[in-house]
mmCIF file of C-alpha atoms in Angstrom:
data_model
loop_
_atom_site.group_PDB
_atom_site.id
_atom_site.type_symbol
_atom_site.label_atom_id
_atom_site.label_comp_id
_atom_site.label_asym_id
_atom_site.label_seq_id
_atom_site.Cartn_x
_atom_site.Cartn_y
_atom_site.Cartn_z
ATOM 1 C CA UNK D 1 0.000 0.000 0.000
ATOM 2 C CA UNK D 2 0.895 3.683 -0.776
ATOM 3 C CA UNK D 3 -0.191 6.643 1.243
ATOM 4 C CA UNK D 4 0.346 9.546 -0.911
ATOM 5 C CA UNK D 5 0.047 13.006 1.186
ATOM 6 C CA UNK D 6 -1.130 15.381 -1.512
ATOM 7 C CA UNK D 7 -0.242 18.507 0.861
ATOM 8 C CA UNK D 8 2.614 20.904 0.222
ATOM 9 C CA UNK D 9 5.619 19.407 1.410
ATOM 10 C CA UNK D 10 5.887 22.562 3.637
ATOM 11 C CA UNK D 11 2.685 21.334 4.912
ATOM 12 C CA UNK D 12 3.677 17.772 4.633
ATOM 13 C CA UNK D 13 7.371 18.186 6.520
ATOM 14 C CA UNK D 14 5.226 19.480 9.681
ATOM 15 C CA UNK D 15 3.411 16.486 10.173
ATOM 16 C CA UNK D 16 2.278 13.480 8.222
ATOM 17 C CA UNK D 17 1.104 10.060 8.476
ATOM 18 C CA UNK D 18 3.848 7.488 9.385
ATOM 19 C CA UNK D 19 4.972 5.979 5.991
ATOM 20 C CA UNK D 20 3.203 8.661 3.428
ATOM 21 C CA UNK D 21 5.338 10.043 0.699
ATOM 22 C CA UNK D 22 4.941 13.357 -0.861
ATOM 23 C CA UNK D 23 5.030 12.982 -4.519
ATOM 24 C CA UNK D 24 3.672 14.867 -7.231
ATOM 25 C CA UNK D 25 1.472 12.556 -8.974
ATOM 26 C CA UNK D 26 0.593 15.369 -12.155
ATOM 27 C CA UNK D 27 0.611 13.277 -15.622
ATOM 28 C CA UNK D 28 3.797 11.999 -14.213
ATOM 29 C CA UNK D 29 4.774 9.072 -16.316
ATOM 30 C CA UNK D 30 7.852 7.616 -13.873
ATOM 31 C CA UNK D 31 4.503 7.305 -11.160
ATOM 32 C CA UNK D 32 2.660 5.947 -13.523
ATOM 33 C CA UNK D 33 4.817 3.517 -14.786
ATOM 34 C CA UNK D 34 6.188 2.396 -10.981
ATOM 35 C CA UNK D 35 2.865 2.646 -9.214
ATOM 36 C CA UNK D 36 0.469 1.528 -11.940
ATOM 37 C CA UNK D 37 -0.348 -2.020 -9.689
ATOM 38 C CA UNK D 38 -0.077 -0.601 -6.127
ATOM 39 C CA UNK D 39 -2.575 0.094 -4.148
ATOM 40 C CA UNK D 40 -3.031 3.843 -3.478
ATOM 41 C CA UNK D 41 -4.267 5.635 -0.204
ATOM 42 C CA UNK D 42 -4.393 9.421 -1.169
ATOM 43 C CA UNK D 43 -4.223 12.376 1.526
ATOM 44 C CA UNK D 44 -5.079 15.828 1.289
ATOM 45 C CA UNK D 45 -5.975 18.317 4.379
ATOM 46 C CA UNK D 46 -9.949 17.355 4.963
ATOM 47 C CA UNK D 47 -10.532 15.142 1.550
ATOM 48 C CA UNK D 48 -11.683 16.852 -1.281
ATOM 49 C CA UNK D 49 -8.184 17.956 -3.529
ATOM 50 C CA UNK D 50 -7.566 14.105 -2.829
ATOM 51 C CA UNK D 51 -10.865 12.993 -3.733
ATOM 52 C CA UNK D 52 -10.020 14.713 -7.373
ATOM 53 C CA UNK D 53 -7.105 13.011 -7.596
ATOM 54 C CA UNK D 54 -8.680 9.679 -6.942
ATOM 55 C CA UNK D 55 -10.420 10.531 -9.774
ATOM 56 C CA UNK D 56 -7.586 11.731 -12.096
ATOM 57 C CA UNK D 57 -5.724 8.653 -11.312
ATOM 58 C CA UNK D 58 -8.881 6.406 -12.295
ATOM 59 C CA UNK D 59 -9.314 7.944 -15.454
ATOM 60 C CA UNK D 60 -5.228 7.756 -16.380
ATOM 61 C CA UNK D 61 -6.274 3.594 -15.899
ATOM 62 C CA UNK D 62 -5.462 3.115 -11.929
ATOM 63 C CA UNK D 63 -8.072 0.803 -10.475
ATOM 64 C CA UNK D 64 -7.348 0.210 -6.882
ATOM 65 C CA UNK D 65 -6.479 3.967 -5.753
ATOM 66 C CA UNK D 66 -8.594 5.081 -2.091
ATOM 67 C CA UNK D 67 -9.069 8.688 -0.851
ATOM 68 C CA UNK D 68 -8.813 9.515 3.157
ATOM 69 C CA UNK D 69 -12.202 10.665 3.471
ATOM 70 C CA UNK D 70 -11.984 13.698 5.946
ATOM 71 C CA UNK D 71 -8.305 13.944 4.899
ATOM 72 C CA UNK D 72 -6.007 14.603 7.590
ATOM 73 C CA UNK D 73 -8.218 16.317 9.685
ATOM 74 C CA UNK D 74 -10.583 13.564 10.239
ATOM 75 C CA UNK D 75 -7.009 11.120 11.000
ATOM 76 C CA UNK D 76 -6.241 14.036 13.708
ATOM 77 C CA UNK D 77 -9.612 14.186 15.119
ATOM 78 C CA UNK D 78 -10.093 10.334 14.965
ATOM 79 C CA UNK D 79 -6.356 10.266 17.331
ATOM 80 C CA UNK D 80 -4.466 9.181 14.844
ATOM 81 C CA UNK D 81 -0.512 10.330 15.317
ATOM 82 C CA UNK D 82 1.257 12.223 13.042
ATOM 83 C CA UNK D 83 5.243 12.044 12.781
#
């Protein structure tokens, strides 16, 4: 599984989920071409940019790609860490 935090990696370098990489997943064809068969868990601050880009990533062909619902806001609230 992949967590991608969709944040701005000044956002991102203040606090993230434990394992999430920040990667810039815009028609980039080296993601595409690595991450094509992973599973994909994407993370945005309360869910909707990543919700978009659950669906960006579904039309470039990606079938098993997840959004955070409540981004990571709801993971806060829920008292989830953050590293």
């Amino acid at each position: 599984i992949l967590i991608i935090d969709c944040r701005k990696n000044n956002v991102f370098i203040h606090g993230h989920i434990l394992g999430s990489s920040n990667i810039c997943i815009e028609d980039n064809d080296i993601f595409f071409k690595k991450y094509f068969k992973k599973t994909i868990i994407l993370v945005c601050e309360n869910g909707k940019y990543s919700s978009n880009k659950v669906s960006f990533l579904k039309k470039k062909g990606f079938f098993d790609v997840k959004n955070l619902n409540g981004g990571i806001n709801s993971w806060i609230k829920d008292g989830y860490p953050l590293v």
